[in-house]
Amino acid sequence: MKLSFLGAARQVTGSMYLLELEDDYRILIDCGSDLERSSSNGQTTPAVTHPGYFPFEASSINLVLLTHAHVDHSGNLPNLFREGYEGQILCTEPTFALTNVLLKDAASLNQKRINELNASKKQRVRDRQSQMQKDLFLDRQVREAMENVVPIGFNRKFKVADGVDVTFIPAGHLLGAAHIVINVMENGERKSICFSGDIGRKNYPLLVDPATVPQVDYLVCESTYGNRLHENLMSPEDALADIIQRTCIDIPGRLIIPSFSVGRTQALLYTLNRLYTERNFPPIRVFSDSPMAFESSKIYSQHIKMLSTEAREFFKENEALFDFQNFQFLESSKASKAVSNFGEPCIIISSSGMVQGGRVEYHVAENISNPYATILIIGYCAEGTLGWRLLNGQQTLSIKGTDHQVLANIEKIDVFSGHGDRNDLINFVGMQSPESLKNIFLVHGEYESMESFKATLAEEGYPQVIIPKKGESYEL
């Protein structure tokens, strides 16, 4: 069999891997959006190019396997169907539900961008609009993709072709996220390969811990935190309690938390619920300002049985994961803007997590010059985003064309990062015997992180580590 690396190779986003078996059976593992600019880490273009969106003929793919819902793993699925794919997508039930929410939101934003360009009378802009219509998927393509999803359960072998079966194993990281193990019988020889997807953390709010992966021949392993450990060693409850005490209780301030709507916001709301329910915290008003977070929270509540034991017991005792005293989802943009006039201490959770786009830009603009406000960054911010500039101490920020002096307090914690750190990655690889494992392929990480993790694995007794370039293929 042949494995090709078509995305998330020497960079974090755009996960997409092609596994080609005998009899021309082709499996695509993940089909994510590339959210980064091209880098100069020795990248190569795919050996075979096609005039369409992908470096292969979409109709030649027999099956798609999806590790989890985040758009850097799922975001190009509608384009795959638009280009001619007619097969199925296998994933877990929660991944199906969350992917549907994320892709519909993306299609809505794409339509809005096209409408804005349609309204222009300039030919140059209209030409750009014509090109965008060719590149951007819309709701029709999302529906087509979702109609072809086949949800399957965890820890059950699922036969997909003669001599080929797949197993989805809980990965933590996000509701429904999976490590995918593929077993193949070729020419009388049995081969196995595991795609890690994104590896979660132990004891993360709401989620189960990453499960044990059986011995395989080949391992495709993410390496996002391959060169570092999580900085904050406090529990999520203690870390959030400390921030709230200092920003909303000791002083009558306002706490703004930029947060991704799917996964991160649910972890925050559940942790706040536990603080108010179990620690008798003062009932400070909490506003969640994201329609997508509202939809995602409903999906979490519909899959209680797939959450951690702790979360299930909390739900059994309190009958709610995210609903607590003085909490409110803000459904309309009018309600969102009205929060600016709320005069008491409060917590506002809004997307996006990098403070780039979304309703959170408005909240940051309204509070950035308020010395009694605190902006809490709880995740990775790509270079150049507003979040990145806040973390790097920029004194003046331009938001939607208006300059704002930065007088608010800027803080950061990483206890809500859904990615396992270097130790978690070592533990994941450590499930595999160095003597039985033929190769480890590092993906989904910055090149420096991959190089560091490769050296760490060599020290742990795993010398057979490859850092593939985009477009490279390997015979397994």
PDB file of C-alpha atoms in Angstrom, residues 242-440:
ATOM      1  CA  ASP A 242      -8.176  32.449  40.249  1.00  0.00           C
ATOM      2  CA  ILE A 243      -8.824  34.581  37.163  1.00  0.00           C
ATOM      3  CA  ILE A 244     -12.446  35.315  38.088  1.00  0.00           C
ATOM      4  CA  GLN A 245     -11.517  36.174  41.675  1.00  0.00           C
ATOM      5  CA  ARG A 246      -8.950  38.742  40.536  1.00  0.00           C
ATOM      6  CA  THR A 247     -10.872  40.236  37.597  1.00  0.00           C
ATOM      7  CA  CYS A 248     -14.531  40.188  38.654  1.00  0.00           C
ATOM      8  CA  ILE A 249     -14.662  39.844  42.449  1.00  0.00           C
ATOM      9  CA  ASP A 250     -11.642  41.624  43.953  1.00  0.00           C
ATOM     10  CA  ILE A 251     -12.426  44.494  41.580  1.00  0.00           C
ATOM     11  CA  PRO A 252     -15.813  45.018  39.828  1.00  0.00           C
ATOM     12  CA  GLY A 253     -14.369  44.224  36.426  1.00  0.00           C
ATOM     13  CA  ARG A 254     -15.312  42.552  33.189  1.00  0.00           C
ATOM     14  CA  LEU A 255     -13.713  39.366  31.826  1.00  0.00           C
ATOM     15  CA  ILE A 256     -13.664  38.800  28.054  1.00  0.00           C
ATOM     16  CA  ILE A 257     -12.737  35.251  26.954  1.00  0.00           C
ATOM     17  CA  PRO A 258     -12.226  34.678  23.215  1.00  0.00           C
ATOM     18  CA  SER A 259     -13.026  31.010  22.672  1.00  0.00           C
ATOM     19  CA  PHE A 260     -13.653  28.598  19.821  1.00  0.00           C
ATOM     20  CA  SER A 261     -17.335  27.740  19.683  1.00  0.00           C
ATOM     21  CA  VAL A 262     -16.951  23.981  19.285  1.00  0.00           C
ATOM     22  CA  GLY A 263     -15.274  22.200  22.175  1.00  0.00           C
ATOM     23  CA  ARG A 264     -13.502  25.027  23.990  1.00  0.00           C
ATOM     24  CA  THR A 265     -16.637  26.984  24.920  1.00  0.00           C
ATOM     25  CA  GLN A 266     -18.356  23.830  26.234  1.00  0.00           C
ATOM     26  CA  ALA A 267     -15.336  23.092  28.455  1.00  0.00           C
ATOM     27  CA  LEU A 268     -15.474  26.666  29.785  1.00  0.00           C
ATOM     28  CA  LEU A 269     -19.205  26.625  30.507  1.00  0.00           C
ATOM     29  CA  TYR A 270     -19.048  23.243  32.214  1.00  0.00           C
ATOM     30  CA  THR A 271     -16.144  24.438  34.385  1.00  0.00           C
ATOM     31  CA  LEU A 272     -18.041  27.628  35.308  1.00  0.00           C
ATOM     32  CA  ASN A 273     -21.096  25.552  36.178  1.00  0.00           C
ATOM     33  CA  ARG A 274     -18.992  23.427  38.533  1.00  0.00           C
ATOM     34  CA  LEU A 275     -17.484  26.520  40.150  1.00  0.00           C
ATOM     35  CA  TYR A 276     -20.886  28.029  40.865  1.00  0.00           C
ATOM     36  CA  THR A 277     -22.487  24.723  41.857  1.00  0.00           C
ATOM     37  CA  GLU A 278     -19.719  23.122  43.919  1.00  0.00           C
ATOM     38  CA  ARG A 279     -17.680  26.069  45.221  1.00  0.00           C
ATOM     39  CA  ASN A 280     -20.469  28.564  45.852  1.00  0.00           C
ATOM     40  CA  PHE A 281     -18.858  31.229  43.725  1.00  0.00           C
ATOM     41  CA  PRO A 282     -20.736  34.563  43.637  1.00  0.00           C
ATOM     42  CA  PRO A 283     -23.317  34.373  40.813  1.00  0.00           C
ATOM     43  CA  ILE A 284     -21.516  36.658  38.363  1.00  0.00           C
ATOM     44  CA  ARG A 285     -23.380  37.040  35.077  1.00  0.00           C
ATOM     45  CA  VAL A 286     -21.996  34.908  32.244  1.00  0.00           C
ATOM     46  CA  PHE A 287     -22.825  35.579  28.594  1.00  0.00           C
ATOM     47  CA  SER A 288     -22.035  33.145  25.784  1.00  0.00           C
ATOM     48  CA  ASP A 289     -22.113  35.090  22.535  1.00  0.00           C
ATOM     49  CA  SER A 290     -22.001  32.551  19.717  1.00  0.00           C
ATOM     50  CA  PRO A 291     -24.922  30.891  17.932  1.00  0.00           C
ATOM     51  CA  MET A 292     -22.587  28.061  16.915  1.00  0.00           C
ATOM     52  CA  ALA A 293     -21.603  27.498  20.552  1.00  0.00           C
ATOM     53  CA  PHE A 294     -25.306  27.221  21.377  1.00  0.00           C
ATOM     54  CA  GLU A 295     -25.817  24.533  18.719  1.00  0.00           C
ATOM     55  CA  SER A 296     -22.655  22.693  19.742  1.00  0.00           C
ATOM     56  CA  SER A 297     -23.653  22.693  23.410  1.00  0.00           C
ATOM     57  CA  LYS A 298     -26.938  21.022  22.479  1.00  0.00           C
ATOM     58  CA  ILE A 299     -24.967  18.282  20.706  1.00  0.00           C
ATOM     59  CA  TYR A 300     -22.807  17.720  23.789  1.00  0.00           C
ATOM     60  CA  SER A 301     -25.961  17.427  25.902  1.00  0.00           C
ATOM     61  CA  GLN A 302     -27.373  14.866  23.460  1.00  0.00           C
ATOM     62  CA  HIS A 303     -24.305  12.629  23.872  1.00  0.00           C
ATOM     63  CA  ILE A 304     -23.971  12.446  27.653  1.00  0.00           C
ATOM     64  CA  LYS A 305     -23.050   8.752  27.492  1.00  0.00           C
ATOM     65  CA  MET A 306     -19.923   9.577  25.494  1.00  0.00           C
ATOM     66  CA  LEU A 307     -18.597  12.090  28.025  1.00  0.00           C
ATOM     67  CA  SER A 308     -16.276  11.476  30.974  1.00  0.00           C
ATOM     68  CA  THR A 309     -17.472   9.670  34.092  1.00  0.00           C
ATOM     69  CA  GLU A 310     -17.131  12.920  36.030  1.00  0.00           C
ATOM     70  CA  ALA A 311     -19.321  14.816  33.544  1.00  0.00           C
ATOM     71  CA  ARG A 312     -21.950  12.064  33.506  1.00  0.00           C
ATOM     72  CA  GLU A 313     -22.150  12.063  37.296  1.00  0.00           C
ATOM     73  CA  PHE A 314     -22.358  15.869  37.381  1.00  0.00           C
ATOM     74  CA  PHE A 315     -25.210  15.776  34.872  1.00  0.00           C
ATOM     75  CA  LYS A 316     -27.028  13.067  36.846  1.00  0.00           C
ATOM     76  CA  GLU A 317     -26.842  15.160  40.006  1.00  0.00           C
ATOM     77  CA  ASN A 318     -27.557  18.596  38.498  1.00  0.00           C
ATOM     78  CA  GLU A 319     -29.557  17.735  35.346  1.00  0.00           C
ATOM     79  CA  ALA A 320     -27.584  20.214  33.238  1.00  0.00           C
ATOM     80  CA  LEU A 321     -24.053  20.640  31.941  1.00  0.00           C
ATOM     81  CA  PHE A 322     -24.192  24.248  30.781  1.00  0.00           C
ATOM     82  CA  ASP A 323     -27.262  25.838  32.352  1.00  0.00           C
ATOM     83  CA  PHE A 324     -26.650  27.619  35.644  1.00  0.00           C
ATOM     84  CA  GLN A 325     -27.731  30.679  37.593  1.00  0.00           C
ATOM     85  CA  ASN A 326     -27.103  33.999  35.836  1.00  0.00           C
ATOM     86  CA  PHE A 327     -26.031  32.348  32.568  1.00  0.00           C
ATOM     87  CA  GLN A 328     -27.380  33.491  29.198  1.00  0.00           C
ATOM     88  CA  PHE A 329     -26.797  32.555  25.556  1.00  0.00           C
ATOM     89  CA  LEU A 330     -26.918  35.673  23.353  1.00  0.00           C
ATOM     90  CA  GLU A 331     -28.706  34.590  20.193  1.00  0.00           C
ATOM     91  CA  SER A 332     -29.010  37.847  18.221  1.00  0.00           C
ATOM     92  CA  SER A 333     -26.438  40.455  17.253  1.00  0.00           C
ATOM     93  CA  LYS A 334     -28.684  43.050  18.933  1.00  0.00           C
ATOM     94  CA  ALA A 335     -28.439  41.187  22.251  1.00  0.00           C
ATOM     95  CA  SER A 336     -24.709  40.866  21.711  1.00  0.00           C
ATOM     96  CA  LYS A 337     -24.187  44.598  21.406  1.00  0.00           C
ATOM     97  CA  ALA A 338     -26.540  45.344  24.305  1.00  0.00           C
ATOM     98  CA  VAL A 339     -24.123  43.611  26.696  1.00  0.00           C
ATOM     99  CA  SER A 340     -21.830  46.619  26.346  1.00  0.00           C
ATOM    100  CA  ASN A 341     -24.312  48.538  28.493  1.00  0.00           C
ATOM    101  CA  PHE A 342     -24.360  45.918  31.263  1.00  0.00           C
ATOM    102  CA  GLY A 343     -22.972  47.769  34.280  1.00  0.00           C
ATOM    103  CA  GLU A 344     -22.128  44.916  36.669  1.00  0.00           C
ATOM    104  CA  PRO A 345     -19.140  42.545  36.711  1.00  0.00           C
ATOM    105  CA  CYS A 346     -19.601  39.881  34.054  1.00  0.00           C
ATOM    106  CA  ILE A 347     -17.916  37.251  31.927  1.00  0.00           C
ATOM    107  CA  ILE A 348     -18.348  37.328  28.138  1.00  0.00           C
ATOM    108  CA  ILE A 349     -17.351  34.225  26.153  1.00  0.00           C
ATOM    109  CA  SER A 350     -17.332  34.749  22.402  1.00  0.00           C
ATOM    110  CA  SER A 351     -15.711  33.444  19.233  1.00  0.00           C
ATOM    111  CA  SER A 352     -13.279  33.317  17.658  1.00  0.00           C
ATOM    112  CA  GLY A 353     -10.513  32.084  19.919  1.00  0.00           C
ATOM    113  CA  MET A 354      -7.782  33.980  18.068  1.00  0.00           C
ATOM    114  CA  VAL A 355      -9.792  37.253  18.229  1.00  0.00           C
ATOM    115  CA  GLN A 356      -9.970  37.211  14.447  1.00  0.00           C
ATOM    116  CA  GLY A 357     -13.463  37.594  13.048  1.00  0.00           C
ATOM    117  CA  GLY A 358     -16.659  36.749  14.851  1.00  0.00           C
ATOM    118  CA  ARG A 359     -18.549  38.682  17.497  1.00  0.00           C
ATOM    119  CA  VAL A 360     -15.590  38.736  19.889  1.00  0.00           C
ATOM    120  CA  GLU A 361     -13.958  41.514  17.864  1.00  0.00           C
ATOM    121  CA  TYR A 362     -16.793  43.820  18.906  1.00  0.00           C
ATOM    122  CA  HIS A 363     -16.410  42.922  22.599  1.00  0.00           C
ATOM    123  CA  VAL A 364     -12.648  43.421  22.475  1.00  0.00           C
ATOM    124  CA  ALA A 365     -13.045  46.774  20.719  1.00  0.00           C
ATOM    125  CA  GLU A 366     -15.573  47.898  23.340  1.00  0.00           C
ATOM    126  CA  ASN A 367     -13.345  46.894  26.275  1.00  0.00           C
ATOM    127  CA  ILE A 368      -9.748  47.150  25.075  1.00  0.00           C
ATOM    128  CA  SER A 369      -9.311  50.656  26.499  1.00  0.00           C
ATOM    129  CA  ASN A 370     -11.004  49.841  29.814  1.00  0.00           C
ATOM    130  CA  PRO A 371      -8.400  49.324  32.600  1.00  0.00           C
ATOM    131  CA  TYR A 372     -11.028  47.395  34.607  1.00  0.00           C
ATOM    132  CA  ALA A 373     -11.447  44.842  31.816  1.00  0.00           C
ATOM    133  CA  THR A 374      -9.386  41.710  31.310  1.00  0.00           C
ATOM    134  CA  ILE A 375      -8.990  39.784  28.063  1.00  0.00           C
ATOM    135  CA  LEU A 376      -8.134  36.165  28.750  1.00  0.00           C
ATOM    136  CA  ILE A 377      -6.501  34.202  25.921  1.00  0.00           C
ATOM    137  CA  ILE A 378      -7.025  30.462  26.442  1.00  0.00           C
ATOM    138  CA  GLY A 379      -5.544  28.930  23.294  1.00  0.00           C
ATOM    139  CA  TYR A 380      -3.105  29.200  20.423  1.00  0.00           C
ATOM    140  CA  CYS A 381      -3.180  32.410  18.370  1.00  0.00           C
ATOM    141  CA  ALA A 382      -1.656  32.350  14.903  1.00  0.00           C
ATOM    142  CA  GLU A 383       0.882  35.026  14.048  1.00  0.00           C
ATOM    143  CA  GLY A 384      -0.721  38.255  12.884  1.00  0.00           C
ATOM    144  CA  THR A 385      -4.113  37.708  14.506  1.00  0.00           C
ATOM    145  CA  LEU A 386      -5.494  40.188  17.042  1.00  0.00           C
ATOM    146  CA  GLY A 387      -4.979  37.591  19.767  1.00  0.00           C
ATOM    147  CA  TRP A 388      -1.337  37.183  18.825  1.00  0.00           C
ATOM    148  CA  ARG A 389      -0.820  40.966  18.868  1.00  0.00           C
ATOM    149  CA  LEU A 390      -2.445  41.234  22.286  1.00  0.00           C
ATOM    150  CA  LEU A 391      -0.192  38.511  23.672  1.00  0.00           C
ATOM    151  CA  ASN A 392       2.867  40.220  22.209  1.00  0.00           C
ATOM    152  CA  GLY A 393       2.172  43.477  24.025  1.00  0.00           C
ATOM    153  CA  GLN A 394       1.093  45.704  21.162  1.00  0.00           C
ATOM    154  CA  GLN A 395       0.005  49.004  22.682  1.00  0.00           C
ATOM    155  CA  THR A 396      -2.395  50.120  19.944  1.00  0.00           C
ATOM    156  CA  LEU A 397      -4.672  47.861  17.936  1.00  0.00           C
ATOM    157  CA  SER A 398      -6.668  48.588  14.805  1.00  0.00           C
ATOM    158  CA  ILE A 399     -10.025  46.806  14.855  1.00  0.00           C
ATOM    159  CA  LYS A 400     -12.283  47.232  11.825  1.00  0.00           C
ATOM    160  CA  GLY A 401     -10.384  50.355  10.800  1.00  0.00           C
ATOM    161  CA  THR A 402     -10.438  52.077  14.203  1.00  0.00           C
ATOM    162  CA  ASP A 403      -7.354  52.409  16.419  1.00  0.00           C
ATOM    163  CA  HIS A 404      -7.724  51.480  20.097  1.00  0.00           C
ATOM    164  CA  GLN A 405      -5.266  52.045  22.913  1.00  0.00           C
ATOM    165  CA  VAL A 406      -4.651  48.837  24.884  1.00  0.00           C
ATOM    166  CA  LEU A 407      -5.407  49.634  28.544  1.00  0.00           C
ATOM    167  CA  ALA A 408      -7.182  46.376  29.441  1.00  0.00           C
ATOM    168  CA  ASN A 409      -5.290  43.623  31.231  1.00  0.00           C
ATOM    169  CA  ILE A 410      -4.145  40.760  28.992  1.00  0.00           C
ATOM    170  CA  GLU A 411      -3.773  37.298  30.513  1.00  0.00           C
ATOM    171  CA  LYS A 412      -3.228  33.786  29.188  1.00  0.00           C
ATOM    172  CA  ILE A 413      -3.806  30.255  30.479  1.00  0.00           C
ATOM    173  CA  ASP A 414      -3.451  26.992  28.554  1.00  0.00           C
ATOM    174  CA  VAL A 415      -5.436  24.609  30.766  1.00  0.00           C
ATOM    175  CA  PHE A 416      -8.250  24.611  28.196  1.00  0.00           C
ATOM    176  CA  SER A 417      -6.042  23.610  25.268  1.00  0.00           C
ATOM    177  CA  GLY A 418      -7.477  20.393  23.863  1.00  0.00           C
ATOM    178  CA  HIS A 419      -4.131  19.156  22.544  1.00  0.00           C
ATOM    179  CA  GLY A 420      -1.893  16.840  24.518  1.00  0.00           C
ATOM    180  CA  ASP A 421       1.583  18.235  25.222  1.00  0.00           C
ATOM    181  CA  ARG A 422       4.952  16.564  24.648  1.00  0.00           C
ATOM    182  CA  ASN A 423       4.480  14.139  27.537  1.00  0.00           C
ATOM    183  CA  ASP A 424       1.026  13.152  26.267  1.00  0.00           C
ATOM    184  CA  LEU A 425       2.467  12.562  22.800  1.00  0.00           C
ATOM    185  CA  ILE A 426       5.262  10.436  24.245  1.00  0.00           C
ATOM    186  CA  ASN A 427       2.674   8.381  26.141  1.00  0.00           C
ATOM    187  CA  PHE A 428       0.689   7.907  22.927  1.00  0.00           C
ATOM    188  CA  VAL A 429       3.675   6.676  20.944  1.00  0.00           C
ATOM    189  CA  GLY A 430       4.788   4.643  23.961  1.00  0.00           C
ATOM    190  CA  MET A 431       1.824   2.299  23.449  1.00  0.00           C
ATOM    191  CA  GLN A 432       3.761   0.947  20.471  1.00  0.00           C
ATOM    192  CA  SER A 433       6.709  -1.446  20.695  1.00  0.00           C
ATOM    193  CA  PRO A 434       9.816   0.061  19.033  1.00  0.00           C
ATOM    194  CA  GLU A 435      10.719  -3.389  17.769  1.00  0.00           C
ATOM    195  CA  SER A 436       7.342  -3.950  16.065  1.00  0.00           C
ATOM    196  CA  LEU A 437       6.740  -0.431  14.765  1.00  0.00           C
ATOM    197  CA  LYS A 438       8.191   0.001  11.287  1.00  0.00           C
ATOM    198  CA  ASN A 439       7.770   3.765  10.895  1.00  0.00           C
ATOM    199  CA  ILE A 440       6.406   6.824  12.645  1.00  0.00           C
TER     200      ILE A 440
END
